[in-house]
CSV table of C-alpha atoms in Angstrom, one decimal:
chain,number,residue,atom,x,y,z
A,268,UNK,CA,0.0,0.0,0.0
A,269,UNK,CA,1.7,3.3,-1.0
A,270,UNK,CA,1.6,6.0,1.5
A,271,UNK,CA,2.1,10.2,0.9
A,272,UNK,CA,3.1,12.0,4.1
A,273,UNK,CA,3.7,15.8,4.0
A,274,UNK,CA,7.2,15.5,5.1
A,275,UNK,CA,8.4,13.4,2.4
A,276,UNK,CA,8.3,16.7,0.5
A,277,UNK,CA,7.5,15.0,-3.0
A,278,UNK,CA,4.1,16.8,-4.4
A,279,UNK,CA,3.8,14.9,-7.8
A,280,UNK,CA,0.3,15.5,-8.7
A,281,UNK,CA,-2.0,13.0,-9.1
A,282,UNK,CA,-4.6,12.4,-11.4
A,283,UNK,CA,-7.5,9.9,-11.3
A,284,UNK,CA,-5.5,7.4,-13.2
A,285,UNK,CA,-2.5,7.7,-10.5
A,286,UNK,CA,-5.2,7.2,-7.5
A,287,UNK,CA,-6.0,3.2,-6.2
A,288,UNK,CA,-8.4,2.4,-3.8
A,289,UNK,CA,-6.5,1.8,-0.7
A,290,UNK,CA,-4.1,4.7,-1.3
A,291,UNK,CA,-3.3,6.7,1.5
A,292,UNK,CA,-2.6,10.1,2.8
A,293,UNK,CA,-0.5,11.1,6.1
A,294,UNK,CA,-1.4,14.8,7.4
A,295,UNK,CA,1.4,16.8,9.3
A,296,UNK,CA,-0.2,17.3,13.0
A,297,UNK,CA,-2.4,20.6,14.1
A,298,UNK,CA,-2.2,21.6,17.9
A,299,UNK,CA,-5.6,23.5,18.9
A,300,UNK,CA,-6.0,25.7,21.2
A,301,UNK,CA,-8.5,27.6,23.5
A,302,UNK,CA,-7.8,30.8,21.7
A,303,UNK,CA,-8.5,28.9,17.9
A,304,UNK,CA,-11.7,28.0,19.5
A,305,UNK,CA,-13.2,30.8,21.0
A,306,UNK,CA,-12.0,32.9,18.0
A,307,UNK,CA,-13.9,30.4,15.3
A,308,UNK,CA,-16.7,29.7,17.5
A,309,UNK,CA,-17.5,33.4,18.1
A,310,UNK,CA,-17.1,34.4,14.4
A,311,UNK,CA,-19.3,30.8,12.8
A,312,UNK,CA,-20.9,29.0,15.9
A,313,UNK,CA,-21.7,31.0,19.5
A,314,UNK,CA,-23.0,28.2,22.0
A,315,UNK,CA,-21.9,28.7,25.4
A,316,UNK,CA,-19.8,25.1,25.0
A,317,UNK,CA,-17.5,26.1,22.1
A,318,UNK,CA,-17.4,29.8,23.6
A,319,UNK,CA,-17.2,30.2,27.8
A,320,UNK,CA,-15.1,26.8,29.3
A,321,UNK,CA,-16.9,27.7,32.6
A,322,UNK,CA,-20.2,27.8,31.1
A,323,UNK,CA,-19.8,25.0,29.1
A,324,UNK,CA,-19.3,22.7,32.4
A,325,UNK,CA,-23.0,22.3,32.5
A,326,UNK,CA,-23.8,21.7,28.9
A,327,UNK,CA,-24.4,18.5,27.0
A,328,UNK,CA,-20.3,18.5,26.1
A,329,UNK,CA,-19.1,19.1,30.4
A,330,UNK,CA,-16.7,21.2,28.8
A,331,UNK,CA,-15.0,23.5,26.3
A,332,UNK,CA,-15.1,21.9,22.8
A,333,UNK,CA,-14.7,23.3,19.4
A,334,UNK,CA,-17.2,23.4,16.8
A,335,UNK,CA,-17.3,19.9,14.3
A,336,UNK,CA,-17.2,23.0,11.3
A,337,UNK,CA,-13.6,23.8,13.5
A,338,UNK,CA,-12.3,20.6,13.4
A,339,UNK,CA,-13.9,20.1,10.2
A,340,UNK,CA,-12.0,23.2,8.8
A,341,UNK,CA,-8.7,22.0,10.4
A,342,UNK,CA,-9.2,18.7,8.6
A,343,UNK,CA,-9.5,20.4,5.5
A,344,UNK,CA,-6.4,22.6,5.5
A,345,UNK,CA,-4.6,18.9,6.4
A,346,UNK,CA,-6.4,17.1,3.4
A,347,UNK,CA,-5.2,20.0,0.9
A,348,UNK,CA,-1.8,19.8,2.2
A,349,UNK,CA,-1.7,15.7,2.3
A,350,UNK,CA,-3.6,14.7,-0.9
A,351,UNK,CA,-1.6,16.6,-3.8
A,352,UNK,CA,-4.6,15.9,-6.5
A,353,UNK,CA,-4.1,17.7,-9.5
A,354,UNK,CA,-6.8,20.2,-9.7
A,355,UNK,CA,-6.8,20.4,-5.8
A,356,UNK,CA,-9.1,18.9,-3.4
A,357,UNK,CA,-12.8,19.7,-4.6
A,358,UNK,CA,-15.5,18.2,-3.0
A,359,UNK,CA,-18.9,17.8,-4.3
A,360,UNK,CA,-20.6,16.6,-1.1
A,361,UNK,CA,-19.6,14.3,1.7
A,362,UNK,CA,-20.8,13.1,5.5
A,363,UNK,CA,-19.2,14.2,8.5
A,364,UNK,CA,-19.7,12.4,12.2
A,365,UNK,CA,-17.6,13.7,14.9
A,366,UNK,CA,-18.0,10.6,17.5
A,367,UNK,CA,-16.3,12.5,20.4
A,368,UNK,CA,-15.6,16.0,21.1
A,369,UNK,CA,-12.4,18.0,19.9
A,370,UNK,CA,-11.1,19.9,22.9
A,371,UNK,CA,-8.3,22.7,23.7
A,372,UNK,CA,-4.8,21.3,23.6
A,373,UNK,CA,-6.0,18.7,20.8
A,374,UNK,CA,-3.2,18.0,18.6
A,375,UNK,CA,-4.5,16.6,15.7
A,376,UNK,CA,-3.5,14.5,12.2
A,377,UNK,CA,-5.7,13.6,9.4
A,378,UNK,CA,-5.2,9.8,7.9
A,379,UNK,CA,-6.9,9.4,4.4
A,380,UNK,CA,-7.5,6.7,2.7
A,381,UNK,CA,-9.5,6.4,-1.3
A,382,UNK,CA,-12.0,4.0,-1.0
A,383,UNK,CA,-13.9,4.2,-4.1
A,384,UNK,CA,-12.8,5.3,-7.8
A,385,UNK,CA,-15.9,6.4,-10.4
A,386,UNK,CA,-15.4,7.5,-13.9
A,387,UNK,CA,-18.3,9.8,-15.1
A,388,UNK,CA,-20.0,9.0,-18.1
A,389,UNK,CA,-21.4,12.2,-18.7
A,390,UNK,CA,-17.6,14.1,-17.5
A,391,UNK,CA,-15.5,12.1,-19.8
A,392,UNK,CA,-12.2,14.7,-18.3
A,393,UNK,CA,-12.7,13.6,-14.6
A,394,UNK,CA,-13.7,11.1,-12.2
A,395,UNK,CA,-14.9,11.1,-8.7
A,396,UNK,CA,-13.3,10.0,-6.0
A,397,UNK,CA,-14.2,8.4,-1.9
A,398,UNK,CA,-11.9,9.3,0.5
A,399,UNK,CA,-12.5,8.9,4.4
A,400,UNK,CA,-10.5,11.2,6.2
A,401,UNK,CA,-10.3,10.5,10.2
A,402,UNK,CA,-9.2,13.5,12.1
A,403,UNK,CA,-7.4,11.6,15.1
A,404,UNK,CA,-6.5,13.3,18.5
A,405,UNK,CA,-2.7,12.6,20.4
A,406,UNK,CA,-4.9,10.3,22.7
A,407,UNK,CA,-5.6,8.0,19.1
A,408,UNK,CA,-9.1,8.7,19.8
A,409,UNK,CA,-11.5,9.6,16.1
A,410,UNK,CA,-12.6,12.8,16.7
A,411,UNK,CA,-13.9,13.2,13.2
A,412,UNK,CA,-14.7,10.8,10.2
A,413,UNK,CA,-15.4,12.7,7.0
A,414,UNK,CA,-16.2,10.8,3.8
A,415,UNK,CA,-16.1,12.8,0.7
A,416,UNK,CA,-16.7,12.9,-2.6
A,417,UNK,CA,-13.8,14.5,-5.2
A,418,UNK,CA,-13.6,15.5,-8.8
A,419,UNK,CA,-10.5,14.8,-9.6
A,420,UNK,CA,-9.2,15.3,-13.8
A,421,UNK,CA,-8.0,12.6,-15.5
A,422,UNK,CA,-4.5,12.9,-17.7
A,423,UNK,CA,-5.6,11.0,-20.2
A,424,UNK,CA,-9.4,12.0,-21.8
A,425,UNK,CA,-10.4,8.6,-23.1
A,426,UNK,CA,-12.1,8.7,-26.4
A,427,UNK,CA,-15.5,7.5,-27.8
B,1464,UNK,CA,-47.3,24.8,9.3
B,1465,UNK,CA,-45.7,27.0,11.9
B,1466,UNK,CA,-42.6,29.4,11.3
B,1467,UNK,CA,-40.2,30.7,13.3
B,1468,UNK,CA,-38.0,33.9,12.2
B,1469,UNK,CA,-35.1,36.1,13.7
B,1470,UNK,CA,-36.7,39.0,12.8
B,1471,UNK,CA,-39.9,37.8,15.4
B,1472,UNK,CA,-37.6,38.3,18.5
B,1473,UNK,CA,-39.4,35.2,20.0
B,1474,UNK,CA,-36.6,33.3,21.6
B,1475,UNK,CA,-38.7,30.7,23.4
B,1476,UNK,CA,-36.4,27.4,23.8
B,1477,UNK,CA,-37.5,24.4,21.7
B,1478,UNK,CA,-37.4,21.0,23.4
B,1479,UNK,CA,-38.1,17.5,21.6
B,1480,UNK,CA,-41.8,17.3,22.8
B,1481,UNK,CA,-42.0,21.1,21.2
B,1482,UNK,CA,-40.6,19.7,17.0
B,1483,UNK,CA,-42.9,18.2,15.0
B,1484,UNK,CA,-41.6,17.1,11.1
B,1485,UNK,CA,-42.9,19.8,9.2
B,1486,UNK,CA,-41.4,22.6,12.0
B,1487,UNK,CA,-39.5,25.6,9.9
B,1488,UNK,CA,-36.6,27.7,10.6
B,1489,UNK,CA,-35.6,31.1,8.5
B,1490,UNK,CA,-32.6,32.7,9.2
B,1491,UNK,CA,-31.7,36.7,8.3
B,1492,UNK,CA,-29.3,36.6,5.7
B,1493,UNK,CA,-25.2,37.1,5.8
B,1494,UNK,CA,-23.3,38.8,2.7
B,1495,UNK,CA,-20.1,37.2,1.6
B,1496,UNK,CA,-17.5,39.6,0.5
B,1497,UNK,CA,-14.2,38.8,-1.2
B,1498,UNK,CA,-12.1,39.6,1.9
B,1499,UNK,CA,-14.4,37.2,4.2
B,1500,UNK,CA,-13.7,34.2,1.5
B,1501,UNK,CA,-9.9,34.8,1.2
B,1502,UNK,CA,-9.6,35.6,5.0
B,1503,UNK,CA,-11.6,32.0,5.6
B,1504,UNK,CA,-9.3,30.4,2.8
B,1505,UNK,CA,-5.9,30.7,3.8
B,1506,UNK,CA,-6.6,30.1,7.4
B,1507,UNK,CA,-8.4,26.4,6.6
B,1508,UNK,CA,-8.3,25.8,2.6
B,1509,UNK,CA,-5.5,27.4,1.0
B,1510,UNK,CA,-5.9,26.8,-2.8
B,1511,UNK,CA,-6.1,28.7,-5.9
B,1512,UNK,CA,-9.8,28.9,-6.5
B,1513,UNK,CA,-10.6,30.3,-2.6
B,1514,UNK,CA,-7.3,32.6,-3.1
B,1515,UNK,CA,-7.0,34.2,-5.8
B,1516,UNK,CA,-9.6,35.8,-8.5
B,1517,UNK,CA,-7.0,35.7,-11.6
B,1518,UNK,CA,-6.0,32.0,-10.9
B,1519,UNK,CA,-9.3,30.8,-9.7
B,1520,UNK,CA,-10.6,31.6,-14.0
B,1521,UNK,CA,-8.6,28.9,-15.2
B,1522,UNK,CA,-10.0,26.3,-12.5
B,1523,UNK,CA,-12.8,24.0,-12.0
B,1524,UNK,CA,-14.2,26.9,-10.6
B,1525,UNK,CA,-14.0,29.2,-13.1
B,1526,UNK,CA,-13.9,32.1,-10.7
B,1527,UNK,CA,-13.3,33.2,-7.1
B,1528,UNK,CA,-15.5,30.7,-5.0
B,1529,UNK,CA,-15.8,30.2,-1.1
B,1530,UNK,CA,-14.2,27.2,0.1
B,1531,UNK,CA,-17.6,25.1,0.7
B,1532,UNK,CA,-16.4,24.6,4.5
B,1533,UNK,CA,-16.9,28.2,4.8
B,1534,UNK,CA,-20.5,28.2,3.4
B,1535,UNK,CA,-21.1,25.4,6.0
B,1536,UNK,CA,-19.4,27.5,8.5
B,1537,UNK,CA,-21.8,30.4,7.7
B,1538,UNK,CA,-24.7,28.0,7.5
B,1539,UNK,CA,-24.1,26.8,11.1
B,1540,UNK,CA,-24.1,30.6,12.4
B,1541,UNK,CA,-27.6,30.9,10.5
B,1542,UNK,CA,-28.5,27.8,12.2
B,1543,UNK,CA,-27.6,28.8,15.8
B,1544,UNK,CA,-29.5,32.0,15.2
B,1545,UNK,CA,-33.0,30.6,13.6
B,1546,UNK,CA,-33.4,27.4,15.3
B,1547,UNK,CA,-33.7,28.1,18.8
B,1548,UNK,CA,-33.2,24.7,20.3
B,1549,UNK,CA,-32.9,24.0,24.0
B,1550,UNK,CA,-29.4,22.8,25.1
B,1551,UNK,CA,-28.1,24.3,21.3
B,1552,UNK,CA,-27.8,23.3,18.3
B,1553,UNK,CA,-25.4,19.9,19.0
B,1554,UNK,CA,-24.8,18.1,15.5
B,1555,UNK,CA,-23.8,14.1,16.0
B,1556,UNK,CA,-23.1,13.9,12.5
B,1557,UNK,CA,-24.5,15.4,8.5
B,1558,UNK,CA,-24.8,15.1,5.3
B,1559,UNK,CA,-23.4,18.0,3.0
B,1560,UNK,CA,-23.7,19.0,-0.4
B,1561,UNK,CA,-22.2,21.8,-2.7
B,1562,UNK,CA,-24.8,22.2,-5.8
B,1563,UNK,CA,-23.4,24.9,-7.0
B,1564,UNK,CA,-20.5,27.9,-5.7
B,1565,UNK,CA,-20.8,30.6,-3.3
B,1566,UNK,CA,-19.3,33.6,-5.1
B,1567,UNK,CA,-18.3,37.2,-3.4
B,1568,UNK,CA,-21.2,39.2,-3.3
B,1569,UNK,CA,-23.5,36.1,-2.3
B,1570,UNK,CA,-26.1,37.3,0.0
B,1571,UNK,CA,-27.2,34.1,2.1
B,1572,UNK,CA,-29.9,32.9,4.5
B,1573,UNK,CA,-30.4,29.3,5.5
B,1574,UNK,CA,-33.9,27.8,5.3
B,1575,UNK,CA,-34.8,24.5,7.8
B,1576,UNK,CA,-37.2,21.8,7.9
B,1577,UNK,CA,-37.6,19.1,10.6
B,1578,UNK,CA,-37.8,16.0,8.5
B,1579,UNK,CA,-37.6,13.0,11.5
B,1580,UNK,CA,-37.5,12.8,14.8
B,1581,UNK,CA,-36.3,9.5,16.9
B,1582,UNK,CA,-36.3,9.1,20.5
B,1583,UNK,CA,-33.5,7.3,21.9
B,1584,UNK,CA,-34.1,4.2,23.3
B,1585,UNK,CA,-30.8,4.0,25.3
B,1586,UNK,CA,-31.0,8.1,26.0
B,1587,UNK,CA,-34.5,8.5,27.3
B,1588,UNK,CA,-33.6,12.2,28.4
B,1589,UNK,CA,-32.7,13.2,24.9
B,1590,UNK,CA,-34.1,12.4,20.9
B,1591,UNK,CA,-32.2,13.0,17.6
B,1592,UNK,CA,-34.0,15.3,15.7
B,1593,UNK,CA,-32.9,15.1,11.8
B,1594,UNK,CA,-32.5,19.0,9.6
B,1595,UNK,CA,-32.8,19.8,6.4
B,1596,UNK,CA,-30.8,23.0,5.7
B,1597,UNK,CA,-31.1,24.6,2.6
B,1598,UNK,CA,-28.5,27.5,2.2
B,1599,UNK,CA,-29.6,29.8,-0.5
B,1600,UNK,CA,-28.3,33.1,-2.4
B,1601,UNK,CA,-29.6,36.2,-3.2
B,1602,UNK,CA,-30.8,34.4,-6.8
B,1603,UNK,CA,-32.9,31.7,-5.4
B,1604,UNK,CA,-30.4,29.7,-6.2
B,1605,UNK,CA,-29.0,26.7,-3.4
B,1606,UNK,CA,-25.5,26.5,-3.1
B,1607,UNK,CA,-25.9,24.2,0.1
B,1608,UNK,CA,-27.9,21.1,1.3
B,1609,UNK,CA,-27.0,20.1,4.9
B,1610,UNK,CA,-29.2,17.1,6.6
B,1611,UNK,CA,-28.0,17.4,10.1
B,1612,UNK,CA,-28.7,15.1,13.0
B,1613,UNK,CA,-28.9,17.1,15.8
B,1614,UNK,CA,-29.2,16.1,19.5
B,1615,UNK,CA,-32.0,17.5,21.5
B,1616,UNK,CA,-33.1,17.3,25.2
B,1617,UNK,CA,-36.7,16.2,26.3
B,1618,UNK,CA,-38.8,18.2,28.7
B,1619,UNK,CA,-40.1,15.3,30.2
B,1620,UNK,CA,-37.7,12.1,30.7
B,1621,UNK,CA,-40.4,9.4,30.2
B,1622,UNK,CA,-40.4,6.9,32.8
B,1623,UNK,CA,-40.3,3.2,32.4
């Protein structure tokens, strides 16, 4: 199984032809903080929990946590820089579950993998792509799963 | 089929005895500027087509376009505001689709639909209520479909 990792420092772009189901992506590591939190929560999502760590004690997360769009956001900054598609990393939808919550001192990696490859009939110049991303804190634990769907170009337009 | 608005200034906290499929929520709306998409860009999803006007015409996009985690991003903010949910809006997990791109100069508001609700058998003191989001610009047009499942506390913790 072949494996990209930012700090191999190669960024060959790859097309769908270059992609295998089963490929994989290694993210460089983010480190959150409380101040990243308050600062996205209080410009895209102000709930006493991702805003006030006193306050958020006695909510449903007994605790400061950041947003899912936060971690979400943070994962996608770690897909662009781990996945070097050609075209860059455009999604046409996807599903998102955050099983537990991402809190302040989080330091967090993204690992990718593709899991499905689809050439469009009607797009002959691309094809879409299934990756599932986990956003993973230091304690291993899956703060986020994102699957999403990619249009990715192919090198080679195959003819009628 | 009942309505709730920001402009009404009613702020009376929804529990899960209070939804019923059906239930609507309309948010005000939020302008997108260029500054707000590049600012939102290089922070989470640094790339061409969220960076830079001049590259972004020779892209998928063909233009300047929000990174489609911002428009969720903004779509969550619209959410907090309209939906007026006891405990907050608390996602478990969503759906998300990008029909089309959210240029500068969009002018957004987000409408919502309760489309199920599910107690939780092992949570009596809480159901999962499922949204439908649609976030739409200033030409009818929907550049976002979010189906969120969103946790919500009961009044009244049945008994068994």
């Amino acid at each position: 199984m072949m494996s990209d990792s930012a700090s191999t420092g190669a960024r060959e772009l790859l097309y769908f032809e270059d992609l295998q189901v089963g490929r994989r992506f290694s993210s460089r590591t983010h480190q959150l903080d409380e101040a990243q939190i308050l600062a996205f929560a209080g410009q895209f999502d102000p709930q006493p929990f991702h805003l006030d760590a006193e306050a958020a004690k006695r909510t449903f997360f007994q605790g400061l946590a950041a947003s899912g769009w936060h971690t979400a956001a943070i994962s996608m900054r770690l897909l662009v820089e781990s996945a070097p598609i050609a075209g860059g990393v455009i999604g046409a939808g996807a599903e998102i579950n955050w099983p537990k919550p991402t809190r302040p001192g989080a330091i967090l990696h993204l690992e990718s993998e593709v899991i499905e490859l689809r050439p469009l009939r009607t797009r002959p110049d691309r094809g879409m792509v299934t990756m599932r991303s986990e956003t993973i804190n230091q304690a291993r634990e899956i703060v986020q799963v994102l699957v999403s769907k990619l249009v990715v170009p192919r090198k080679v337009v195959p003819s009628e």
